[in-house]
Amino acid sequence: MTANNNPHADIAELSYEEARAQLVEIVTKLEQGTDSLEESITAWERGEALARRCQQWLDGARVRLQAAQTGRSASVAEDDEE
């Protein structure tokens, strides 16, 4: 465990691509069904945390795109006024 007792604290530092790759590995492993119940539960919990991290990245990207589109729309409107 980490110093703050959060076994998934490292997930906050992952890029979208890293988090997604780990999530795919966990899903594949769970689908094989070869782990013990405890190992499967632990993997599921990490998968949930990874999925939340991926969603955070996607939500942030959506906000940035909307801001860029709004900025572009504002500059186009200003150009039209000239």
Short mmCIF file of N, CA, C and O in Angstrom, two decimals:
data_model
loop_
_atom_site.label_atom_id
_atom_site.label_comp_id
_atom_site.label_asym_id
_atom_site.label_seq_id
_atom_site.Cartn_x
_atom_site.Cartn_y
_atom_site.Cartn_z
N MET A 1 0.83 -1.19 0.00
CA MET A 1 0.00 0.00 0.00
C MET A 1 0.87 1.24 0.00
O MET A 1 2.00 1.22 0.42
N THR A 2 0.27 2.35 -0.42
CA THR A 2 1.00 3.59 -0.45
C THR A 2 0.92 4.26 0.91
O THR A 2 0.19 3.83 1.80
N ALA A 3 1.65 5.35 1.04
CA ALA A 3 1.70 6.04 2.32
C ALA A 3 0.33 6.53 2.77
O ALA A 3 0.04 6.58 3.95
N ASN A 4 -0.54 6.88 1.85
CA ASN A 4 -1.86 7.37 2.23
C ASN A 4 -2.91 6.26 2.28
O ASN A 4 -4.09 6.54 2.29
N ASN A 5 -2.48 5.02 2.29
CA ASN A 5 -3.35 3.84 2.38
C ASN A 5 -4.32 3.69 1.21
O ASN A 5 -5.33 3.04 1.33
N ASN A 6 -4.03 4.30 0.10
CA ASN A 6 -4.84 4.15 -1.11
C ASN A 6 -4.07 3.29 -2.08
O ASN A 6 -3.08 3.74 -2.66
N PRO A 7 -4.52 2.04 -2.29
CA PRO A 7 -3.76 1.15 -3.18
C PRO A 7 -3.82 1.57 -4.64
O PRO A 7 -3.08 1.06 -5.47
N HIS A 8 -4.68 2.54 -4.96
CA HIS A 8 -4.83 2.99 -6.34
C HIS A 8 -4.34 4.42 -6.55
O HIS A 8 -4.69 5.05 -7.54
N ALA A 9 -3.55 4.93 -5.62
CA ALA A 9 -3.08 6.32 -5.70
C ALA A 9 -2.28 6.58 -6.97
O ALA A 9 -2.31 7.68 -7.51
N ASP A 10 -1.59 5.56 -7.47
CA ASP A 10 -0.77 5.73 -8.67
C ASP A 10 -1.61 6.03 -9.90
O ASP A 10 -1.11 6.61 -10.87
N ILE A 11 -2.86 5.69 -9.88
CA ILE A 11 -3.74 5.87 -11.04
C ILE A 11 -3.88 7.35 -11.40
O ILE A 11 -3.98 7.70 -12.58
N ALA A 12 -3.86 8.22 -10.41
CA ALA A 12 -4.01 9.65 -10.66
C ALA A 12 -2.90 10.21 -11.54
O ALA A 12 -3.07 11.23 -12.19
N GLU A 13 -1.77 9.52 -11.58
CA GLU A 13 -0.63 9.99 -12.36
C GLU A 13 -0.60 9.42 -13.78
O GLU A 13 0.26 9.79 -14.58
N LEU A 14 -1.51 8.51 -14.10
CA LEU A 14 -1.49 7.85 -15.40
C LEU A 14 -2.08 8.71 -16.51
O LEU A 14 -3.05 9.44 -16.29
N SER A 15 -1.49 8.61 -17.68
CA SER A 15 -2.09 9.24 -18.86
C SER A 15 -3.32 8.43 -19.24
O SER A 15 -3.52 7.30 -18.77
N TYR A 16 -4.12 8.99 -20.12
CA TYR A 16 -5.30 8.27 -20.60
C TYR A 16 -4.89 6.94 -21.21
O TYR A 16 -5.49 5.90 -20.93
N GLU A 17 -3.87 6.96 -22.06
CA GLU A 17 -3.44 5.76 -22.76
C GLU A 17 -2.94 4.69 -21.79
O GLU A 17 -3.23 3.50 -21.96
N GLU A 18 -2.20 5.11 -20.76
CA GLU A 18 -1.71 4.15 -19.76
C GLU A 18 -2.86 3.54 -18.97
O GLU A 18 -2.89 2.32 -18.75
N ALA A 19 -3.78 4.38 -18.55
CA ALA A 19 -4.93 3.89 -17.77
C ALA A 19 -5.78 2.94 -18.61
O ALA A 19 -6.21 1.88 -18.13
N ARG A 20 -6.01 3.30 -19.86
CA ARG A 20 -6.82 2.46 -20.74
C ARG A 20 -6.14 1.12 -20.99
O ARG A 20 -6.80 0.07 -20.98
N ALA A 21 -4.83 1.13 -21.21
CA ALA A 21 -4.10 -0.12 -21.45
C ALA A 21 -4.19 -1.04 -20.24
O ALA A 21 -4.42 -2.25 -20.39
N GLN A 22 -4.03 -0.48 -19.04
CA GLN A 22 -4.15 -1.30 -17.84
C GLN A 22 -5.57 -1.84 -17.68
O GLN A 22 -5.77 -2.99 -17.28
N LEU A 23 -6.55 -1.02 -18.01
CA LEU A 23 -7.94 -1.45 -17.92
C LEU A 23 -8.22 -2.60 -18.88
O LEU A 23 -8.87 -3.59 -18.51
N VAL A 24 -7.71 -2.51 -20.09
CA VAL A 24 -7.88 -3.60 -21.07
C VAL A 24 -7.25 -4.88 -20.55
O VAL A 24 -7.84 -5.97 -20.66
N GLU A 25 -6.07 -4.78 -19.95
CA GLU A 25 -5.40 -5.96 -19.39
C GLU A 25 -6.25 -6.60 -18.29
O GLU A 25 -6.39 -7.82 -18.23
N ILE A 26 -6.82 -5.77 -17.43
CA ILE A 26 -7.64 -6.29 -16.33
C ILE A 26 -8.89 -6.97 -16.87
O ILE A 26 -9.26 -8.06 -16.42
N VAL A 27 -9.55 -6.34 -17.82
CA VAL A 27 -10.76 -6.94 -18.40
C VAL A 27 -10.44 -8.29 -19.02
O VAL A 27 -11.15 -9.28 -18.81
N THR A 28 -9.34 -8.35 -19.76
CA THR A 28 -8.93 -9.61 -20.40
C THR A 28 -8.67 -10.68 -19.34
O THR A 28 -9.14 -11.82 -19.47
N LYS A 29 -7.98 -10.30 -18.29
CA LYS A 29 -7.67 -11.24 -17.20
C LYS A 29 -8.95 -11.72 -16.51
O LYS A 29 -9.10 -12.92 -16.23
N LEU A 30 -9.87 -10.81 -16.25
CA LEU A 30 -11.13 -11.19 -15.60
C LEU A 30 -11.96 -12.10 -16.49
O LEU A 30 -12.61 -13.03 -16.00
N GLU A 31 -11.94 -11.84 -17.79
CA GLU A 31 -12.71 -12.68 -18.72
C GLU A 31 -12.16 -14.10 -18.76
O GLU A 31 -12.92 -15.04 -19.00
N GLN A 32 -10.87 -14.27 -18.51
CA GLN A 32 -10.29 -15.61 -18.51
C GLN A 32 -10.76 -16.40 -17.30
O GLN A 32 -10.84 -17.63 -17.36
N GLY A 33 -11.05 -15.71 -16.21
CA GLY A 33 -11.60 -16.36 -15.03
C GLY A 33 -10.68 -17.34 -14.34
O GLY A 33 -11.15 -18.28 -13.70
N THR A 34 -9.38 -17.11 -14.42
CA THR A 34 -8.44 -18.04 -13.82
C THR A 34 -7.94 -17.62 -12.44
O THR A 34 -7.29 -18.41 -11.77
N ASP A 35 -8.25 -16.40 -12.02
CA ASP A 35 -7.79 -15.92 -10.72
C ASP A 35 -8.72 -16.38 -9.61
O ASP A 35 -9.87 -16.76 -9.86
N SER A 36 -8.22 -16.29 -8.38
CA SER A 36 -9.06 -16.58 -7.22
C SER A 36 -10.10 -15.46 -7.08
O SER A 36 -9.99 -14.40 -7.71
N LEU A 37 -11.07 -15.69 -6.24
CA LEU A 37 -12.10 -14.69 -6.00
C LEU A 37 -11.48 -13.41 -5.48
O LEU A 37 -11.80 -12.31 -5.94
N GLU A 38 -10.58 -13.52 -4.52
CA GLU A 38 -9.94 -12.34 -3.93
C GLU A 38 -9.14 -11.57 -4.98
O GLU A 38 -9.22 -10.35 -5.05
N GLU A 39 -8.40 -12.27 -5.81
CA GLU A 39 -7.63 -11.62 -6.88
C GLU A 39 -8.56 -10.95 -7.88
O GLU A 39 -8.28 -9.84 -8.35
N SER A 40 -9.67 -11.59 -8.18
CA SER A 40 -10.64 -11.02 -9.12
C SER A 40 -11.28 -9.75 -8.56
O SER A 40 -11.46 -8.77 -9.28
N ILE A 41 -11.61 -9.77 -7.28
CA ILE A 41 -12.20 -8.59 -6.65
C ILE A 41 -11.20 -7.44 -6.65
O ILE A 41 -11.56 -6.30 -6.97
N THR A 42 -9.96 -7.73 -6.31
CA THR A 42 -8.92 -6.70 -6.31
C THR A 42 -8.73 -6.13 -7.71
O THR A 42 -8.62 -4.91 -7.88
N ALA A 43 -8.71 -6.99 -8.70
CA ALA A 43 -8.56 -6.54 -10.09
C ALA A 43 -9.77 -5.70 -10.49
O ALA A 43 -9.63 -4.66 -11.15
N TRP A 44 -10.98 -6.13 -10.10
CA TRP A 44 -12.20 -5.39 -10.43
C TRP A 44 -12.14 -3.98 -9.83
O TRP A 44 -12.47 -2.99 -10.49
N GLU A 45 -11.72 -3.89 -8.56
CA GLU A 45 -11.63 -2.59 -7.90
C GLU A 45 -10.65 -1.67 -8.62
O GLU A 45 -10.92 -0.49 -8.82
N ARG A 46 -9.51 -2.22 -9.03
CA ARG A 46 -8.54 -1.41 -9.77
C ARG A 46 -9.12 -1.02 -11.12
O ARG A 46 -8.95 0.12 -11.57
N GLY A 47 -9.82 -1.93 -11.76
CA GLY A 47 -10.45 -1.62 -13.03
C GLY A 47 -11.45 -0.49 -12.91
O GLY A 47 -11.52 0.39 -13.77
N GLU A 48 -12.23 -0.49 -11.85
CA GLU A 48 -13.19 0.60 -11.61
C GLU A 48 -12.46 1.93 -11.46
O GLU A 48 -12.88 2.95 -12.00
N ALA A 49 -11.36 1.92 -10.70
CA ALA A 49 -10.58 3.15 -10.51
C ALA A 49 -9.97 3.61 -11.84
O ALA A 49 -9.93 4.81 -12.13
N LEU A 50 -9.50 2.67 -12.64
CA LEU A 50 -8.94 3.01 -13.95
C LEU A 50 -10.01 3.58 -14.87
O LEU A 50 -9.77 4.55 -15.59
N ALA A 51 -11.19 3.01 -14.84
CA ALA A 51 -12.29 3.50 -15.67
C ALA A 51 -12.67 4.92 -15.27
O ALA A 51 -12.92 5.77 -16.13
N ARG A 52 -12.68 5.20 -13.97
CA ARG A 52 -12.96 6.56 -13.51
C ARG A 52 -11.90 7.54 -14.01
O ARG A 52 -12.21 8.65 -14.43
N ARG A 53 -10.63 7.10 -13.97
CA ARG A 53 -9.53 7.96 -14.45
C ARG A 53 -9.68 8.23 -15.94
O ARG A 53 -9.49 9.37 -16.39
N CYS A 54 -10.00 7.21 -16.71
CA CYS A 54 -10.22 7.41 -18.14
C CYS A 54 -11.35 8.39 -18.37
O CYS A 54 -11.25 9.28 -19.24
N GLN A 55 -12.43 8.27 -17.61
CA GLN A 55 -13.56 9.19 -17.76
C GLN A 55 -13.15 10.62 -17.41
O GLN A 55 -13.59 11.56 -18.06
N GLN A 56 -12.30 10.78 -16.40
CA GLN A 56 -11.81 12.12 -16.06
C GLN A 56 -11.06 12.73 -17.24
O GLN A 56 -11.24 13.91 -17.55
N TRP A 57 -10.20 11.93 -17.87
CA TRP A 57 -9.46 12.41 -19.04
C TRP A 57 -10.42 12.80 -20.15
O TRP A 57 -10.27 13.85 -20.79
N LEU A 58 -11.40 11.96 -20.42
CA LEU A 58 -12.36 12.25 -21.50
C LEU A 58 -13.19 13.48 -21.19
O LEU A 58 -13.44 14.31 -22.07
N ASP A 59 -13.62 13.62 -19.94
CA ASP A 59 -14.39 14.81 -19.55
C ASP A 59 -13.54 16.07 -19.72
O ASP A 59 -14.02 17.10 -20.21
N GLY A 60 -12.28 16.00 -19.32
CA GLY A 60 -11.38 17.14 -19.48
C GLY A 60 -11.16 17.49 -20.94
O GLY A 60 -11.14 18.66 -21.31
N ALA A 61 -11.02 16.47 -21.77
CA ALA A 61 -10.84 16.71 -23.20
C ALA A 61 -12.09 17.36 -23.79
O ALA A 61 -11.99 18.28 -24.61
N ARG A 62 -13.26 16.91 -23.36
CA ARG A 62 -14.52 17.48 -23.85
C ARG A 62 -14.61 18.97 -23.49
O ARG A 62 -14.98 19.80 -24.32
N VAL A 63 -14.24 19.31 -22.26
CA VAL A 63 -14.27 20.70 -21.82
C VAL A 63 -13.30 21.54 -22.65
O VAL A 63 -13.64 22.64 -23.09
N ARG A 64 -12.12 21.01 -22.88
CA ARG A 64 -11.13 21.75 -23.68
C ARG A 64 -11.61 21.95 -25.11
O ARG A 64 -11.42 23.03 -25.69
N LEU A 65 -12.22 20.93 -25.69
CA LEU A 65 -12.74 21.07 -27.05
C LEU A 65 -13.86 22.09 -27.12
O LEU A 65 -13.92 22.91 -28.05
N GLN A 66 -14.75 22.04 -26.14
CA GLN A 66 -15.84 23.02 -26.11
C GLN A 66 -15.29 24.44 -25.96
O GLN A 66 -15.78 25.36 -26.61
N ALA A 67 -14.28 24.59 -25.12
CA ALA A 67 -13.68 25.92 -24.94
C ALA A 67 -13.02 26.39 -26.23
O ALA A 67 -13.14 27.55 -26.60
N ALA A 68 -12.35 25.48 -26.92
CA ALA A 68 -11.71 25.83 -28.18
C ALA A 68 -12.76 26.20 -29.22
O ALA A 68 -12.59 27.17 -29.97
N GLN A 69 -13.85 25.46 -29.27
CA GLN A 69 -14.92 25.77 -30.23
C GLN A 69 -15.58 27.10 -29.90
O GLN A 69 -15.89 27.88 -30.79
N THR A 70 -15.78 27.36 -28.63
CA THR A 70 -16.38 28.62 -28.21
C THR A 70 -15.45 29.78 -28.56
O THR A 70 -15.90 30.80 -29.08
N GLY A 71 -14.18 29.60 -28.31
CA GLY A 71 -13.19 30.63 -28.66
C GLY A 71 -13.16 30.87 -30.15
O GLY A 71 -13.07 32.01 -30.61
N ARG A 72 -13.23 29.82 -30.93
CA ARG A 72 -13.22 29.94 -32.38
C ARG A 72 -14.49 30.63 -32.85
O ARG A 72 -14.46 31.50 -33.71
N SER A 73 -15.62 30.27 -32.26
CA SER A 73 -16.88 30.90 -32.62
C SER A 73 -16.85 32.39 -32.31
O SER A 73 -17.34 33.21 -33.09
N ALA A 74 -16.28 32.75 -31.18
CA ALA A 74 -16.19 34.15 -30.79
C ALA A 74 -15.30 34.91 -31.76
O ALA A 74 -15.61 36.03 -32.16
N SER A 75 -14.18 34.31 -32.16
CA SER A 75 -13.29 35.01 -33.09
C SER A 75 -13.91 35.13 -34.48
O SER A 75 -13.72 36.12 -35.16
N VAL A 76 -14.68 34.15 -34.91
CA VAL A 76 -15.37 34.22 -36.19
C VAL A 76 -16.42 35.33 -36.14
O VAL A 76 -16.55 36.12 -37.08
N ALA A 77 -17.14 35.43 -35.03
CA ALA A 77 -18.16 36.48 -34.87
C ALA A 77 -17.49 37.85 -34.89
O ALA A 77 -18.02 38.79 -35.50
N GLU A 78 -16.33 37.99 -34.26
CA GLU A 78 -15.62 39.26 -34.27
C GLU A 78 -15.17 39.61 -35.68
O GLU A 78 -15.26 40.77 -36.10
N ASP A 79 -14.70 38.60 -36.46
CA ASP A 79 -14.28 38.83 -37.82
C ASP A 79 -15.46 39.29 -38.68
O ASP A 79 -15.31 40.14 -39.55
N ASP A 80 -16.63 38.72 -38.42
CA ASP A 80 -17.83 39.06 -39.20
C ASP A 80 -18.26 40.50 -38.94
O ASP A 80 -18.85 41.16 -39.78
N GLU A 81 -17.98 41.01 -37.72
CA GLU A 81 -18.37 42.36 -37.36
C GLU A 81 -17.50 43.40 -38.01
O GLU A 81 -17.89 44.55 -38.12
N GLU A 82 -16.32 43.04 -38.43
CA GLU A 82 -15.39 44.02 -39.01
C GLU A 82 -15.77 44.43 -40.38
O GLU A 82 -16.46 44.00 -41.15
#
